[in-house]
PDB file of C-alpha atoms in Angstrom:
ATOM      1  CA  MET A   1      -5.064 -17.714   2.107  1.00  0.00           C
ATOM      2  CA  SER A   2      -8.447 -16.712   2.855  1.00  0.00           C
ATOM      3  CA  GLU A   3     -10.931 -17.669  -0.128  1.00  0.00           C
ATOM      4  CA  LYS A   4     -13.046 -14.622   0.799  1.00  0.00           C
ATOM      5  CA  ILE A   5     -11.715 -11.575  -1.130  1.00  0.00           C
ATOM      6  CA  PHE A   6     -10.400  -8.572   1.399  1.00  0.00           C
ATOM      7  CA  LEU A   7     -11.170  -5.293   1.005  1.00  0.00           C
ATOM      8  CA  CYS A   8      -8.920  -2.173   1.810  1.00  0.00           C
ATOM      9  CA  SER A   9      -9.143   1.450   1.240  1.00  0.00           C
ATOM     10  CA  ILE A  10      -6.354   4.395   1.250  1.00  0.00           C
ATOM     11  CA  CYS A  11      -6.920   7.848   2.532  1.00  0.00           C
ATOM     12  CA  ASN A  12      -3.880  10.012   1.667  1.00  0.00           C
ATOM     13  CA  ILE A  13      -4.416  12.387   4.825  1.00  0.00           C
ATOM     14  CA  ASN A  14      -1.310  14.438   3.836  1.00  0.00           C
ATOM     15  CA  SER A  15      -0.297  14.902   0.230  1.00  0.00           C
ATOM     16  CA  GLY A  16       2.791  15.601  -1.896  1.00  0.00           C
ATOM     17  CA  THR A  17       5.052  17.068   0.956  1.00  0.00           C
ATOM     18  CA  CYS A  18       7.709  14.691   0.844  1.00  0.00           C
ATOM     19  CA  LYS A  19      11.311  16.159   0.244  1.00  0.00           C
ATOM     20  CA  GLU A  20      12.871  12.351  -0.466  1.00  0.00           C
ATOM     21  CA  ASP A  21      13.889  11.728  -4.140  1.00  0.00           C
ATOM     22  CA  CYS A  22      11.888   8.412  -4.706  1.00  0.00           C
ATOM     23  CA  LYS A  23      12.092   8.268  -8.522  1.00  0.00           C
ATOM     24  CA  PHE A  24       8.730   6.494  -8.519  1.00  0.00           C
ATOM     25  CA  CYS A  25       6.786   9.034  -6.128  1.00  0.00           C
ATOM     26  CA  SER A  26       4.948  11.524  -7.409  1.00  0.00           C
ATOM     27  CA  GLN A  27       4.711  12.646  -3.875  1.00  0.00           C
ATOM     28  CA  SER A  28       8.545  14.544  -3.920  1.00  0.00           C
ATOM     29  CA  VAL A  29       8.337  17.552  -4.054  1.00  0.00           C
ATOM     30  CA  ARG A  30      11.534  17.441  -6.340  1.00  0.00           C
ATOM     31  CA  TYR A  31       9.540  16.281  -9.416  1.00  0.00           C
ATOM     32  CA  LYS A  32       6.997  19.108  -9.332  1.00  0.00           C
ATOM     33  CA  ALA A  33       4.408  16.804 -10.642  1.00  0.00           C
ATOM     34  CA  ASP A  34       0.721  17.925 -11.161  1.00  0.00           C
ATOM     35  CA  ILE A  35      -1.018  16.765  -8.048  1.00  0.00           C
ATOM     36  CA  GLU A  36      -2.993  18.139  -5.103  1.00  0.00           C
ATOM     37  CA  ARG A  37      -0.712  18.760  -2.249  1.00  0.00           C
ATOM     38  CA  TYR A  38      -1.672  19.836   1.129  1.00  0.00           C
ATOM     39  CA  LYS A  39      -0.629  19.044   4.936  1.00  0.00           C
ATOM     40  CA  GLN A  40      -3.925  18.072   6.611  1.00  0.00           C
ATOM     41  CA  LYS A  41      -6.913  16.537   5.101  1.00  0.00           C
ATOM     42  CA  PRO A  42      -9.656  17.852   7.162  1.00  0.00           C
ATOM     43  CA  ILE A  43     -10.996  15.645   9.680  1.00  0.00           C
ATOM     44  CA  GLU A  44     -14.352  15.921   8.229  1.00  0.00           C
ATOM     45  CA  GLU A  45     -13.627  14.672   4.867  1.00  0.00           C
ATOM     46  CA  ILE A  46     -11.562  11.893   6.392  1.00  0.00           C
ATOM     47  CA  LYS A  47     -14.604  10.786   7.885  1.00  0.00           C
ATOM     48  CA  LYS A  48     -16.982  10.684   4.887  1.00  0.00           C
ATOM     49  CA  GLU A  49     -14.352   8.600   3.404  1.00  0.00           C
ATOM     50  CA  ALA A  50     -13.739   5.935   6.261  1.00  0.00           C
ATOM     51  CA  ILE A  51     -17.689   5.739   5.938  1.00  0.00           C
ATOM     52  CA  ALA A  52     -17.811   5.532   2.506  1.00  0.00           C
ATOM     53  CA  ALA A  53     -15.429   2.795   2.189  1.00  0.00           C
ATOM     54  CA  ARG A  54     -16.524   0.935   5.087  1.00  0.00           C
ATOM     55  CA  ASP A  55     -19.840   1.063   2.942  1.00  0.00           C
ATOM     56  CA  ASN A  56     -18.403  -0.247   0.269  1.00  0.00           C
ATOM     57  CA  GLY A  57     -17.427  -3.575   2.168  1.00  0.00           C
ATOM     58  CA  ALA A  58     -13.972  -2.742   3.052  1.00  0.00           C
ATOM     59  CA  LEU A  59     -12.290  -3.780   5.883  1.00  0.00           C
ATOM     60  CA  GLY A  60      -9.194  -1.799   6.231  1.00  0.00           C
ATOM     61  CA  PHE A  61      -9.062   1.505   5.988  1.00  0.00           C
ATOM     62  CA  CYS A  62      -5.128   3.110   5.537  1.00  0.00           C
ATOM     63  CA  LEU A  63      -3.872   6.557   7.077  1.00  0.00           C
ATOM     64  CA  VAL A  64      -0.973   7.466   4.548  1.00  0.00           C
ATOM     65  CA  THR A  65       0.874  10.633   4.741  1.00  0.00           C
ATOM     66  CA  ALA A  66       3.938  11.463   2.181  1.00  0.00           C
ATOM     67  CA  ASP A  67       6.846  12.041   4.096  1.00  0.00           C
ATOM     68  CA  LYS A  68      10.194  10.059   4.906  1.00  0.00           C
ATOM     69  CA  GLY A  69       8.663   9.245   8.257  1.00  0.00           C
ATOM     70  CA  LEU A  70       6.987  10.056  11.776  1.00  0.00           C
ATOM     71  CA  ASN A  71       8.005  13.108  13.200  1.00  0.00           C
ATOM     72  CA  ASP A  72       5.974  14.244  16.524  1.00  0.00           C
ATOM     73  CA  LYS A  73       3.850  16.843  15.164  1.00  0.00           C
ATOM     74  CA  THR A  74       2.780  14.011  12.027  1.00  0.00           C
ATOM     75  CA  LEU A  75       2.339  11.228  14.914  1.00  0.00           C
ATOM     76  CA  GLU A  76      -0.180  13.124  16.873  1.00  0.00           C
ATOM     77  CA  PHE A  77      -1.906  13.871  13.561  1.00  0.00           C
ATOM     78  CA  VAL A  78      -2.327  10.362  12.920  1.00  0.00           C
ATOM     79  CA  CYS A  79      -3.400   9.202  16.272  1.00  0.00           C
ATOM     80  CA  SER A  80      -5.794  11.858  16.575  1.00  0.00           C
ATOM     81  CA  THR A  81      -7.557  11.380  13.126  1.00  0.00           C
ATOM     82  CA  ALA A  82      -7.480   7.445  13.864  1.00  0.00           C
ATOM     83  CA  LYS A  83      -9.544   8.142  17.528  1.00  0.00           C
ATOM     84  CA  GLU A  84     -12.008  10.067  15.044  1.00  0.00           C
ATOM     85  CA  VAL A  85     -12.455   7.469  12.263  1.00  0.00           C
ATOM     86  CA  GLN A  86     -13.156   5.081  15.348  1.00  0.00           C
ATOM     87  CA  LYS A  87     -15.720   7.287  16.173  1.00  0.00           C
ATOM     88  CA  VAL A  88     -17.531   7.180  13.105  1.00  0.00           C
ATOM     89  CA  ALA A  89     -16.910   3.906  11.579  1.00  0.00           C
ATOM     90  CA  PRO A  90     -15.332   1.401  14.564  1.00  0.00           C
ATOM     91  CA  GLU A  91     -15.636  -1.861  12.254  1.00  0.00           C
ATOM     92  CA  LEU A  92     -12.674  -1.021   9.713  1.00  0.00           C
ATOM     93  CA  ARG A  93      -9.812  -1.956  10.713  1.00  0.00           C
ATOM     94  CA  LEU A  94      -7.354   0.974  10.276  1.00  0.00           C
ATOM     95  CA  ILE A  95      -3.929   0.722   9.188  1.00  0.00           C
ATOM     96  CA  ALA A  96      -1.236   3.358   9.141  1.00  0.00           C
ATOM     97  CA  CYS A  97       1.286   3.660   6.594  1.00  0.00           C
ATOM     98  CA  ASN A  98       4.320   7.027   7.573  1.00  0.00           C
ATOM     99  CA  GLY A  99       7.239   5.803   6.649  1.00  0.00           C
ATOM    100  CA  THR A 100      10.322   5.175   8.454  1.00  0.00           C
ATOM    101  CA  ALA A 101       9.148   4.219  12.202  1.00  0.00           C
ATOM    102  CA  SER A 102      10.403   3.807  15.706  1.00  0.00           C
ATOM    103  CA  VAL A 103       9.648   1.509  18.135  1.00  0.00           C
ATOM    104  CA  GLU A 104       8.179   4.172  20.576  1.00  0.00           C
ATOM    105  CA  GLN A 105       5.832   5.900  17.794  1.00  0.00           C
ATOM    106  CA  LEU A 106       4.475   2.678  16.760  1.00  0.00           C
ATOM    107  CA  GLN A 107       3.485   1.881  20.554  1.00  0.00           C
ATOM    108  CA  GLU A 108       1.733   5.278  20.104  1.00  0.00           C
ATOM    109  CA  LEU A 109       0.243   4.415  17.375  1.00  0.00           C
ATOM    110  CA  LYS A 110      -1.271   1.211  18.424  1.00  0.00           C
ATOM    111  CA  LYS A 111      -2.334   3.040  21.695  1.00  0.00           C
ATOM    112  CA  ALA A 112      -4.629   5.017  19.309  1.00  0.00           C
ATOM    113  CA  GLY A 113      -6.154   2.260  17.587  1.00  0.00           C
ATOM    114  CA  ILE A 114      -3.725   1.223  15.120  1.00  0.00           C
ATOM    115  CA  LYS A 115      -4.211  -2.252  14.161  1.00  0.00           C
ATOM    116  CA  ALA A 116      -1.487  -2.358  11.390  1.00  0.00           C
ATOM    117  CA  TYR A 117       1.618  -0.791   9.449  1.00  0.00           C
ATOM    118  CA  ASN A 118       2.034  -0.669   6.019  1.00  0.00           C
ATOM    119  CA  HIS A 119       5.770   0.078   5.039  1.00  0.00           C
ATOM    120  CA  ASN A 120       7.126  -1.309   1.650  1.00  0.00           C
ATOM    121  CA  LEU A 121      10.696  -2.708   1.077  1.00  0.00           C
ATOM    122  CA  GLU A 122       9.549  -1.129  -2.948  1.00  0.00           C
ATOM    123  CA  THR A 123      12.409  -3.130  -4.615  1.00  0.00           C
ATOM    124  CA  SER A 124      15.625  -5.330  -3.619  1.00  0.00           C
ATOM    125  CA  GLU A 125      18.376  -4.101  -1.475  1.00  0.00           C
ATOM    126  CA  ALA A 126      20.458  -3.918  -4.583  1.00  0.00           C
ATOM    127  CA  PHE A 127      18.552  -1.886  -6.418  1.00  0.00           C
ATOM    128  CA  TYR A 128      16.725   0.476  -4.319  1.00  0.00           C
ATOM    129  CA  PRO A 129      19.811   3.188  -4.983  1.00  0.00           C
ATOM    130  CA  GLN A 130      18.695   3.145  -8.119  1.00  0.00           C
ATOM    131  CA  ILE A 131      15.725   4.628  -7.685  1.00  0.00           C
ATOM    132  CA  CYS A 132      16.562   6.623  -4.019  1.00  0.00           C
ATOM    133  CA  THR A 133      18.981   7.896  -2.591  1.00  0.00           C
ATOM    134  CA  THR A 134      18.351  10.174   0.167  1.00  0.00           C
ATOM    135  CA  HIS A 135      17.739   7.289   2.701  1.00  0.00           C
ATOM    136  CA  PRO A 136      18.535   3.566   2.658  1.00  0.00           C
ATOM    137  CA  TRP A 137      16.823   0.756   1.930  1.00  0.00           C
ATOM    138  CA  SER A 138      18.168  -0.922   5.387  1.00  0.00           C
ATOM    139  CA  GLU A 139      15.982   1.905   6.954  1.00  0.00           C
ATOM    140  CA  ARG A 140      12.760   0.302   5.395  1.00  0.00           C
ATOM    141  CA  PHE A 141      13.407  -2.901   6.442  1.00  0.00           C
ATOM    142  CA  GLU A 142      14.403  -1.814  10.070  1.00  0.00           C
ATOM    143  CA  THR A 143      10.883  -0.507  10.165  1.00  0.00           C
ATOM    144  CA  CYS A 144       9.038  -3.809   9.498  1.00  0.00           C
ATOM    145  CA  GLN A 145      11.524  -5.217  12.397  1.00  0.00           C
ATOM    146  CA  ASN A 146       9.996  -2.895  14.305  1.00  0.00           C
ATOM    147  CA  VAL A 147       6.284  -3.138  13.311  1.00  0.00           C
ATOM    148  CA  ASN A 148       6.274  -7.497  14.377  1.00  0.00           C
ATOM    149  CA  GLU A 149       8.287  -5.864  17.245  1.00  0.00           C
ATOM    150  CA  VAL A 150       5.372  -4.045  18.900  1.00  0.00           C
ATOM    151  CA  GLY A 151       3.245  -6.839  17.557  1.00  0.00           C
ATOM    152  CA  LEU A 152       1.174  -4.547  14.906  1.00  0.00           C
ATOM    153  CA  VAL A 153       0.144  -6.254  12.181  1.00  0.00           C
ATOM    154  CA  LEU A 154       2.951  -6.008   9.643  1.00  0.00           C
ATOM    155  CA  ILE A 155       1.911  -5.032   5.797  1.00  0.00           C
ATOM    156  CA  SER A 156       4.691  -4.966   3.118  1.00  0.00           C
ATOM    157  CA  GLY A 157       5.166  -5.420  -0.240  1.00  0.00           C
ATOM    158  CA  GLY A 158       6.567  -3.580  -3.252  1.00  0.00           C
ATOM    159  CA  ILE A 159       6.474  -2.100  -6.748  1.00  0.00           C
ATOM    160  CA  PHE A 160       7.154  -3.883  -9.869  1.00  0.00           C
ATOM    161  CA  GLY A 161       8.149  -2.159 -13.391  1.00  0.00           C
ATOM    162  CA  LEU A 162      10.549   0.347 -12.183  1.00  0.00           C
ATOM    163  CA  GLY A 163      13.535  -1.261 -14.390  1.00  0.00           C
ATOM    164  CA  GLU A 164      14.379  -3.789 -12.010  1.00  0.00           C
ATOM    165  CA  THR A 165      15.573  -7.220 -12.785  1.00  0.00           C
ATOM    166  CA  GLN A 166      13.800 -10.468 -12.131  1.00  0.00           C
ATOM    167  CA  ALA A 167      16.467 -11.477  -9.881  1.00  0.00           C
ATOM    168  CA  ASP A 168      15.572  -7.933  -8.272  1.00  0.00           C
ATOM    169  CA  ARG A 169      11.782  -9.245  -8.117  1.00  0.00           C
ATOM    170  CA  GLU A 170      13.237 -12.621  -6.484  1.00  0.00           C
ATOM    171  CA  SER A 171      15.247 -10.491  -4.029  1.00  0.00           C
ATOM    172  CA  MET A 172      13.053  -8.353  -2.868  1.00  0.00           C
ATOM    173  CA  LEU A 173      10.670 -11.498  -2.059  1.00  0.00           C
ATOM    174  CA  ALA A 174      12.660 -13.487  -0.355  1.00  0.00           C
ATOM    175  CA  SER A 175      13.078  -9.971   2.100  1.00  0.00           C
ATOM    176  CA  LEU A 176       9.634 -10.001   2.459  1.00  0.00           C
ATOM    177  CA  LYS A 177       9.784 -13.559   3.449  1.00  0.00           C
ATOM    178  CA  GLU A 178      12.134 -12.870   6.259  1.00  0.00           C
ATOM    179  CA  LEU A 179       9.820 -10.332   7.384  1.00  0.00           C
ATOM    180  CA  ASN A 180       6.535 -13.315   7.165  1.00  0.00           C
ATOM    181  CA  PRO A 181       3.975 -10.094   6.530  1.00  0.00           C
ATOM    182  CA  THR A 182       0.436 -11.016   7.211  1.00  0.00           C
ATOM    183  CA  SER A 183      -0.393  -8.941   3.618  1.00  0.00           C
ATOM    184  CA  VAL A 184       1.564  -7.969   1.251  1.00  0.00           C
ATOM    185  CA  PRO A 185       0.905  -5.686  -0.975  1.00  0.00           C
ATOM    186  CA  ILE A 186       1.920  -5.549  -4.935  1.00  0.00           C
ATOM    187  CA  ASN A 187       1.820  -2.224  -7.154  1.00  0.00           C
ATOM    188  CA  PHE A 188       2.168  -2.055 -10.567  1.00  0.00           C
ATOM    189  CA  TYR A 189       4.369   1.495 -11.375  1.00  0.00           C
ATOM    190  CA  HIS A 190       1.942   3.867 -12.776  1.00  0.00           C
ATOM    191  CA  HIS A 191       3.903   6.429 -14.631  1.00  0.00           C
ATOM    192  CA  ASN A 192       3.741  10.198 -14.035  1.00  0.00           C
ATOM    193  CA  PRO A 193       5.296  12.416 -16.733  1.00  0.00           C
ATOM    194  CA  ALA A 194       7.233  14.493 -14.488  1.00  0.00           C
ATOM    195  CA  LEU A 195       9.316  11.555 -12.819  1.00  0.00           C
ATOM    196  CA  GLU A 196      12.647   9.927 -13.946  1.00  0.00           C
ATOM    197  CA  LEU A 197      11.535   6.817 -14.572  1.00  0.00           C
ATOM    198  CA  GLN A 198      10.711   5.259 -17.912  1.00  0.00           C
ATOM    199  CA  PRO A 199       6.709   4.149 -18.252  1.00  0.00           C
ATOM    200  CA  ASN A 200       6.337   0.437 -16.553  1.00  0.00           C
ATOM    201  CA  PRO A 201       7.535  -2.151 -19.397  1.00  0.00           C
ATOM    202  CA  LEU A 202       5.677  -4.671 -18.148  1.00  0.00           C
ATOM    203  CA  LYS A 203       3.131  -7.104 -19.994  1.00  0.00           C
ATOM    204  CA  VAL A 204      -0.061  -8.391 -18.416  1.00  0.00           C
ATOM    205  CA  GLU A 205       1.029 -11.799 -18.615  1.00  0.00           C
ATOM    206  CA  GLU A 206       4.505 -10.981 -16.943  1.00  0.00           C
ATOM    207  CA  ALA A 207       2.544  -9.300 -14.074  1.00  0.00           C
ATOM    208  CA  LEU A 208       0.146 -12.147 -13.474  1.00  0.00           C
ATOM    209  CA  GLU A 209       3.350 -14.612 -13.071  1.00  0.00           C
ATOM    210  CA  LEU A 210       4.757 -12.228 -11.055  1.00  0.00           C
ATOM    211  CA  ILE A 211       1.418 -12.394  -8.673  1.00  0.00           C
ATOM    212  CA  LYS A 212       1.915 -16.032  -8.683  1.00  0.00           C
ATOM    213  CA  LEU A 213       5.398 -15.614  -7.894  1.00  0.00           C
ATOM    214  CA  THR A 214       4.433 -13.699  -4.488  1.00  0.00           C
ATOM    215  CA  ARG A 215       2.240 -16.224  -4.113  1.00  0.00           C
ATOM    216  CA  GLU A 216       4.301 -18.805  -4.195  1.00  0.00           C
ATOM    217  CA  THR A 217       7.318 -17.413  -2.080  1.00  0.00           C
ATOM    218  CA  LEU A 218       5.244 -16.195   0.542  1.00  0.00           C
ATOM    219  CA  PRO A 219       2.439 -18.809   1.086  1.00  0.00           C
ATOM    220  CA  ASP A 220       2.319 -17.914   4.841  1.00  0.00           C
ATOM    221  CA  ALA A 221       0.788 -14.358   3.871  1.00  0.00           C
ATOM    222  CA  GLU A 222      -2.963 -14.035   4.801  1.00  0.00           C
ATOM    223  CA  ARG A 223      -3.243 -11.602   2.153  1.00  0.00           C
ATOM    224  CA  ILE A 224      -1.804 -10.733  -1.540  1.00  0.00           C
ATOM    225  CA  MET A 225      -2.994  -7.717  -2.405  1.00  0.00           C
ATOM    226  CA  VAL A 226      -2.848  -5.825  -5.588  1.00  0.00           C
ATOM    227  CA  ALA A 227      -3.320  -2.425  -5.237  1.00  0.00           C
ATOM    228  CA  GLY A 228      -1.755   0.569  -7.153  1.00  0.00           C
ATOM    229  CA  GLY A 229      -1.368   0.515 -10.638  1.00  0.00           C
ATOM    230  CA  ARG A 230      -4.277  -2.415 -10.701  1.00  0.00           C
ATOM    231  CA  GLU A 231      -6.512  -0.734 -13.337  1.00  0.00           C
ATOM    232  CA  LEU A 232      -3.793   0.738 -15.404  1.00  0.00           C
ATOM    233  CA  MET A 233      -1.550  -2.662 -15.359  1.00  0.00           C
ATOM    234  CA  PHE A 234      -5.108  -4.919 -16.003  1.00  0.00           C
ATOM    235  CA  GLY A 235      -7.297  -3.178 -17.549  1.00  0.00           C
ATOM    236  CA  GLU A 236     -10.395  -5.361 -19.063  1.00  0.00           C
ATOM    237  CA  ARG A 237      -7.657  -8.792 -17.874  1.00  0.00           C
ATOM    238  CA  GLN A 238      -8.114  -7.562 -13.968  1.00  0.00           C
ATOM    239  CA  THR A 239     -10.611 -10.430 -13.159  1.00  0.00           C
ATOM    240  CA  GLU A 240      -7.541 -12.601 -13.926  1.00  0.00           C
ATOM    241  CA  ILE A 241      -5.738 -11.614 -10.554  1.00  0.00           C
ATOM    242  CA  PHE A 242      -7.094 -13.759  -8.219  1.00  0.00           C
ATOM    243  CA  LYS A 243      -6.454 -17.069 -10.193  1.00  0.00           C
ATOM    244  CA  TYR A 244      -3.220 -16.044  -9.780  1.00  0.00           C
ATOM    245  CA  GLY A 245      -3.021 -16.247  -6.289  1.00  0.00           C
ATOM    246  CA  ALA A 246      -4.421 -12.811  -5.402  1.00  0.00           C
ATOM    247  CA  ASN A 247      -7.053 -12.257  -2.470  1.00  0.00           C
ATOM    248  CA  SER A 248      -6.852  -8.719  -2.093  1.00  0.00           C
ATOM    249  CA  ILE A 249      -7.390  -5.363  -3.340  1.00  0.00           C
ATOM    250  CA  VAL A 250      -7.855  -1.722  -2.897  1.00  0.00           C
ATOM    251  CA  ILE A 251     -10.509   0.090  -3.529  1.00  0.00           C
ATOM    252  CA  GLY A 252     -11.488   3.365  -4.668  1.00  0.00           C
ATOM    253  CA  ASN A 253      -8.454   6.239  -5.438  1.00  0.00           C
ATOM    254  CA  TYR A 254      -4.749   5.771  -4.681  1.00  0.00           C
ATOM    255  CA  LEU A 255      -2.597   8.627  -3.395  1.00  0.00           C
ATOM    256  CA  THR A 256      -2.235  10.859  -5.939  1.00  0.00           C
ATOM    257  CA  THR A 257      -4.296   8.870  -8.842  1.00  0.00           C
ATOM    258  CA  ALA A 258      -7.757   7.770  -9.245  1.00  0.00           C
ATOM    259  CA  GLY A 259      -9.141   4.189  -9.185  1.00  0.00           C
ATOM    260  CA  ARG A 260     -12.662   3.242 -10.450  1.00  0.00           C
ATOM    261  CA  GLU A 261     -15.385   3.692  -8.633  1.00  0.00           C
ATOM    262  CA  MET A 262     -16.215   1.192  -6.088  1.00  0.00           C
ATOM    263  CA  ASN A 263     -19.160  -0.714  -6.831  1.00  0.00           C
ATOM    264  CA  LYS A 264     -17.255  -1.585 -10.285  1.00  0.00           C
ATOM    265  CA  ASP A 265     -15.122  -3.633  -8.238  1.00  0.00           C
ATOM    266  CA  LEU A 266     -18.123  -5.192  -5.953  1.00  0.00           C
ATOM    267  CA  GLU A 267     -19.597  -6.105  -9.441  1.00  0.00           C
ATOM    268  CA  MET A 268     -16.369  -7.236 -10.780  1.00  0.00           C
ATOM    269  CA  LEU A 269     -16.082 -10.047  -7.689  1.00  0.00           C
ATOM    270  CA  LYS A 270     -19.839 -10.512  -7.622  1.00  0.00           C
ATOM    271  CA  SER A 271     -19.715 -11.742 -11.533  1.00  0.00           C
ATOM    272  CA  LEU A 272     -17.028 -14.210 -10.532  1.00  0.00           C
ATOM    273  CA  HIS A 273     -18.972 -15.337  -7.379  1.00  0.00           C
ATOM    274  CA  LEU A 274     -16.064 -14.031  -5.165  1.00  0.00           C
ATOM    275  CA  GLU A 275     -17.401 -13.471  -1.878  1.00  0.00           C
ATOM    276  CA  VAL A 276     -16.207 -10.315   0.037  1.00  0.00           C
ATOM    277  CA  ALA A 277     -14.683 -11.034   3.535  1.00  0.00           C
ATOM    278  CA  THR A 278     -16.882  -9.675   6.369  1.00  0.00           C
ATOM    279  CA  LYS A 279     -14.253 -10.243   9.147  1.00  0.00           C
ATOM    280  CA  VAL A 280      -9.898 -10.041   9.494  1.00  0.00           C
ATOM    281  CA  GLY A 281      -8.451 -13.455  10.195  1.00  0.00           C
ATOM    282  CA  LYS A 282      -5.185 -11.263  11.527  1.00  0.00           C
TER     283      LYS A 282
END
């Protein structure tokens, strides 16, 4: 595990158009959450976000689309966007997060300059039917296998605080261990009143222990990333996540929720005497 902190920024290039019924996701059209919805973010706006991320120390820049998986139109949009971003911020490692993907689709992303693919298992196989009925957990696992097959860097993690048991959490982490991801994003459920799930029941101490458990279960992962829900879950205790095994965070905004200003995270790391990573190991 790197002692330097890897910063990543995510860009929601297609928002709120998904027809799946994932109960944790405000981007599903089924729940009519009050979020911004659009089919394609303007490329100039995406490039501005990429430059801002780079200038604030991010090494990773993730292009996210809100659908079950890739189709021809989405694949073309992601590939063309990746090529445009590389023109203005070639230093960034481009990550794609576009749902279910075949080997052939992933190969096309790789040709376009995508270096890593993010597809989360979300929770255990046993608990998954409680939070999604429109596609099976096995599709998620298979996509992660496809990522490994084509030689892209695998980024895969999940969400804590969905109503799962501790056994479910341990099962998800065991499944992740099988996949051997390079980076493991840990999200903490951020409740939206339009969604069916109850608010995240976790206490800060429990959340910190889950970061520790993730690190212990996946000792070979280069990065344990605390991603969505960080600010809401930990509040003034965000500095503690690094003591429990995190060595990566998302800076800036998330998909449909606002993060804090990037400079505040940089100030936090500086106050902790933690260095920002300037190059990617893998």
